[in-house]
């Protein structure tokens, strides 16, 4: 599935809800389904800095496609990271490098539902992923 299809699929999920609070609750529910990562990965090497919560992401590569595992100490952040996981899993380096956090929120209809702090954390998570895949 290409990125546009993945974005449309996520958008359809959130389009179901008119009330921003319902969208927020959906993100939390997504976070509750995120299995997280093992404790030994919860270190500074995989930490997402610039996020108000503690959060981690580990990128893995398999045959030119990338996959991420994420975790956080809050369900809302775990839910936002689950959105990134949906987009990134199975994507190429070029597809991942083309992603823009603000555009993602606009495209899936969450721009007005998420606080600026959470938006900044989401942006930092995406930058952390892009740095890991680019070896920086």
PDB file of C-alpha atoms in Angstrom:
ATOM      1  CA  UNK A   1       0.000   0.000   0.000  1.00  0.00           C
ATOM      2  CA  UNK A   2       1.466   3.390  -0.939  1.00  0.00           C
ATOM      3  CA  UNK A   3       1.616   6.427   1.347  1.00  0.00           C
ATOM      4  CA  UNK A   4      -1.405   8.155  -0.201  1.00  0.00           C
ATOM      5  CA  UNK A   5      -3.526   5.058   0.357  1.00  0.00           C
ATOM      6  CA  UNK A   6      -2.321   4.826   3.961  1.00  0.00           C
ATOM      7  CA  UNK A   7      -3.080   8.518   4.569  1.00  0.00           C
ATOM      8  CA  UNK A   8      -6.562   8.108   3.070  1.00  0.00           C
ATOM      9  CA  UNK A   9      -7.217   5.072   5.250  1.00  0.00           C
ATOM     10  CA  UNK A  10      -6.276   7.007   8.401  1.00  0.00           C
ATOM     11  CA  UNK A  11      -8.306  10.009   7.214  1.00  0.00           C
ATOM     12  CA  UNK A  12     -11.379   7.806   6.786  1.00  0.00           C
ATOM     13  CA  UNK A  13     -11.008   6.653  10.385  1.00  0.00           C
ATOM     14  CA  UNK A  14     -10.978  10.216  11.696  1.00  0.00           C
ATOM     15  CA  UNK A  15     -13.589  11.551   9.241  1.00  0.00           C
ATOM     16  CA  UNK A  16     -16.089   9.353  11.053  1.00  0.00           C
ATOM     17  CA  UNK A  17     -15.860  11.757  14.021  1.00  0.00           C
ATOM     18  CA  UNK A  18     -17.053  15.367  13.868  1.00  0.00           C
ATOM     19  CA  UNK A  19     -16.236  16.327  17.449  1.00  0.00           C
ATOM     20  CA  UNK A  20     -12.489  16.963  18.027  1.00  0.00           C
ATOM     21  CA  UNK A  21     -12.816  15.265  21.436  1.00  0.00           C
ATOM     22  CA  UNK A  22     -13.980  12.073  19.721  1.00  0.00           C
ATOM     23  CA  UNK A  23     -10.911  12.233  17.459  1.00  0.00           C
ATOM     24  CA  UNK A  24      -8.746  12.670  20.552  1.00  0.00           C
ATOM     25  CA  UNK A  25     -10.387   9.621  22.146  1.00  0.00           C
ATOM     26  CA  UNK A  26      -9.745   7.624  18.948  1.00  0.00           C
ATOM     27  CA  UNK A  27      -6.035   8.499  19.156  1.00  0.00           C
ATOM     28  CA  UNK A  28      -5.970   7.316  22.781  1.00  0.00           C
ATOM     29  CA  UNK A  29      -7.665   4.052  21.758  1.00  0.00           C
ATOM     30  CA  UNK A  30      -5.006   3.579  19.074  1.00  0.00           C
ATOM     31  CA  UNK A  31      -2.384   4.137  21.774  1.00  0.00           C
ATOM     32  CA  UNK A  32      -3.916   1.460  23.966  1.00  0.00           C
ATOM     33  CA  UNK A  33      -3.479  -1.029  21.106  1.00  0.00           C
ATOM     34  CA  UNK A  34       0.205  -0.114  20.660  1.00  0.00           C
ATOM     35  CA  UNK A  35       2.170  -3.004  22.199  1.00  0.00           C
ATOM     36  CA  UNK A  36       5.182  -0.806  22.899  1.00  0.00           C
ATOM     37  CA  UNK A  37       8.809  -1.892  22.941  1.00  0.00           C
ATOM     38  CA  UNK A  38      11.014  -3.827  25.319  1.00  0.00           C
ATOM     39  CA  UNK A  39      12.550  -2.019  28.270  1.00  0.00           C
ATOM     40  CA  UNK A  40      16.122  -2.394  26.948  1.00  0.00           C
ATOM     41  CA  UNK A  41      15.226  -0.163  23.968  1.00  0.00           C
ATOM     42  CA  UNK A  42      13.903   2.607  26.212  1.00  0.00           C
ATOM     43  CA  UNK A  43      17.166   4.532  26.285  1.00  0.00           C
ATOM     44  CA  UNK A  44      18.570   7.770  24.870  1.00  0.00           C
ATOM     45  CA  UNK A  45      19.646   6.096  21.622  1.00  0.00           C
ATOM     46  CA  UNK A  46      15.991   5.613  20.648  1.00  0.00           C
ATOM     47  CA  UNK A  47      14.396   8.433  22.628  1.00  0.00           C
ATOM     48  CA  UNK A  48      12.376  11.097  20.867  1.00  0.00           C
ATOM     49  CA  UNK A  49      13.679  14.368  22.261  1.00  0.00           C
ATOM     50  CA  UNK A  50      11.430  17.425  22.154  1.00  0.00           C
ATOM     51  CA  UNK A  51       8.341  15.438  23.082  1.00  0.00           C
ATOM     52  CA  UNK A  52       6.536  16.442  26.292  1.00  0.00           C
ATOM     53  CA  UNK A  53       6.186  12.759  27.205  1.00  0.00           C
ATOM     54  CA  UNK A  54       8.816  10.070  27.303  1.00  0.00           C
ATOM     55  CA  UNK A  55       8.775   8.413  23.886  1.00  0.00           C
ATOM     56  CA  UNK A  56      10.990   6.065  21.890  1.00  0.00           C
ATOM     57  CA  UNK A  57      11.229   4.816  18.330  1.00  0.00           C
ATOM     58  CA  UNK A  58      13.398   2.118  16.811  1.00  0.00           C
ATOM     59  CA  UNK A  59      13.666   1.780  13.041  1.00  0.00           C
ATOM     60  CA  UNK A  60      14.362  -1.553  11.365  1.00  0.00           C
ATOM     61  CA  UNK A  61      15.111  -2.226   7.702  1.00  0.00           C
ATOM     62  CA  UNK A  62      14.064  -5.302   5.757  1.00  0.00           C
ATOM     63  CA  UNK A  63      14.758  -5.521   2.009  1.00  0.00           C
ATOM     64  CA  UNK A  64      14.782  -1.745   1.371  1.00  0.00           C
ATOM     65  CA  UNK A  65      11.574  -1.246   3.376  1.00  0.00           C
ATOM     66  CA  UNK A  66      11.442   0.280   6.833  1.00  0.00           C
ATOM     67  CA  UNK A  67       9.440  -0.610   9.917  1.00  0.00           C
ATOM     68  CA  UNK A  68       9.231   1.103  13.288  1.00  0.00           C
ATOM     69  CA  UNK A  69       8.505   0.078  16.842  1.00  0.00           C
ATOM     70  CA  UNK A  70       7.371   2.806  19.199  1.00  0.00           C
ATOM     71  CA  UNK A  71       6.418   3.424  22.791  1.00  0.00           C
ATOM     72  CA  UNK A  72       5.541   6.237  25.167  1.00  0.00           C
ATOM     73  CA  UNK A  73       4.459   6.714  28.750  1.00  0.00           C
ATOM     74  CA  UNK A  74       1.120   8.243  27.628  1.00  0.00           C
ATOM     75  CA  UNK A  75      -1.630   6.750  25.483  1.00  0.00           C
ATOM     76  CA  UNK A  76      -2.137   9.922  23.436  1.00  0.00           C
ATOM     77  CA  UNK A  77       1.507   9.913  22.330  1.00  0.00           C
ATOM     78  CA  UNK A  78       1.408   6.145  21.750  1.00  0.00           C
ATOM     79  CA  UNK A  79      -1.616   6.773  19.529  1.00  0.00           C
ATOM     80  CA  UNK A  80       0.130   9.498  17.545  1.00  0.00           C
ATOM     81  CA  UNK A  81       3.148   7.224  17.150  1.00  0.00           C
ATOM     82  CA  UNK A  82       0.787   4.491  15.938  1.00  0.00           C
ATOM     83  CA  UNK A  83      -0.260   6.825  13.119  1.00  0.00           C
ATOM     84  CA  UNK A  84       3.398   7.175  12.130  1.00  0.00           C
ATOM     85  CA  UNK A  85       3.835   3.402  12.348  1.00  0.00           C
ATOM     86  CA  UNK A  86       0.900   2.882   9.984  1.00  0.00           C
ATOM     87  CA  UNK A  87       2.434   5.312   7.492  1.00  0.00           C
ATOM     88  CA  UNK A  88       6.045   4.156   7.751  1.00  0.00           C
ATOM     89  CA  UNK A  89       5.811   0.374   8.004  1.00  0.00           C
ATOM     90  CA  UNK A  90       6.681  -1.056   4.597  1.00  0.00           C
ATOM     91  CA  UNK A  91       7.746   2.304   3.134  1.00  0.00           C
ATOM     92  CA  UNK A  92      10.983   3.153   1.344  1.00  0.00           C
ATOM     93  CA  UNK A  93      13.568   5.688   2.452  1.00  0.00           C
ATOM     94  CA  UNK A  94      12.369   8.160  -0.206  1.00  0.00           C
ATOM     95  CA  UNK A  95       8.743   7.827   0.892  1.00  0.00           C
ATOM     96  CA  UNK A  96       9.660   8.373   4.539  1.00  0.00           C
ATOM     97  CA  UNK A  97      11.888  11.344   3.730  1.00  0.00           C
ATOM     98  CA  UNK A  98       8.996  12.907   1.797  1.00  0.00           C
ATOM     99  CA  UNK A  99       6.749  12.925   4.876  1.00  0.00           C
ATOM    100  CA  UNK A 100       5.992  16.216   6.613  1.00  0.00           C
ATOM    101  CA  UNK A 101       4.364  16.205  10.057  1.00  0.00           C
ATOM    102  CA  UNK A 102       2.131  19.230   9.518  1.00  0.00           C
ATOM    103  CA  UNK A 103       0.964  17.936   6.142  1.00  0.00           C
ATOM    104  CA  UNK A 104       0.108  14.588   7.720  1.00  0.00           C
ATOM    105  CA  UNK A 105      -2.141  16.289  10.290  1.00  0.00           C
ATOM    106  CA  UNK A 106      -3.798  18.371   7.573  1.00  0.00           C
ATOM    107  CA  UNK A 107      -4.250  15.371   5.262  1.00  0.00           C
ATOM    108  CA  UNK A 108      -5.815  13.136   7.915  1.00  0.00           C
ATOM    109  CA  UNK A 109      -7.975  15.924   9.354  1.00  0.00           C
ATOM    110  CA  UNK A 110      -6.325  16.316  12.767  1.00  0.00           C
ATOM    111  CA  UNK A 111      -4.701  19.744  12.419  1.00  0.00           C
ATOM    112  CA  UNK A 112      -7.329  21.487  14.563  1.00  0.00           C
ATOM    113  CA  UNK A 113      -7.713  18.605  17.024  1.00  0.00           C
ATOM    114  CA  UNK A 114      -4.152  18.342  18.354  1.00  0.00           C
ATOM    115  CA  UNK A 115      -2.370  20.842  20.610  1.00  0.00           C
ATOM    116  CA  UNK A 116       0.771  22.604  19.415  1.00  0.00           C
ATOM    117  CA  UNK A 117       2.828  20.675  22.000  1.00  0.00           C
ATOM    118  CA  UNK A 118       1.618  17.346  20.597  1.00  0.00           C
ATOM    119  CA  UNK A 119       2.162  18.604  17.045  1.00  0.00           C
ATOM    120  CA  UNK A 120       5.762  19.520  17.933  1.00  0.00           C
ATOM    121  CA  UNK A 121       6.280  16.103  19.512  1.00  0.00           C
ATOM    122  CA  UNK A 122       4.889  14.407  16.397  1.00  0.00           C
ATOM    123  CA  UNK A 123       7.230  16.502  14.245  1.00  0.00           C
ATOM    124  CA  UNK A 124      10.196  15.541  16.453  1.00  0.00           C
ATOM    125  CA  UNK A 125       9.196  11.870  16.241  1.00  0.00           C
ATOM    126  CA  UNK A 126       9.168  12.030  12.449  1.00  0.00           C
ATOM    127  CA  UNK A 127      12.542  13.829  12.425  1.00  0.00           C
ATOM    128  CA  UNK A 128      13.983  11.167  14.748  1.00  0.00           C
ATOM    129  CA  UNK A 129      12.769   8.427  12.399  1.00  0.00           C
ATOM    130  CA  UNK A 130      14.187  10.224   9.370  1.00  0.00           C
ATOM    131  CA  UNK A 131      17.545  10.650  11.132  1.00  0.00           C
ATOM    132  CA  UNK A 132      17.646   6.952  12.011  1.00  0.00           C
ATOM    133  CA  UNK A 133      16.924   5.818   8.448  1.00  0.00           C
ATOM    134  CA  UNK A 134      19.424   8.277   7.009  1.00  0.00           C
ATOM    135  CA  UNK A 135      22.125   7.187   9.479  1.00  0.00           C
ATOM    136  CA  UNK A 136      22.513  10.612  11.087  1.00  0.00           C
TER     137      UNK A 136
END
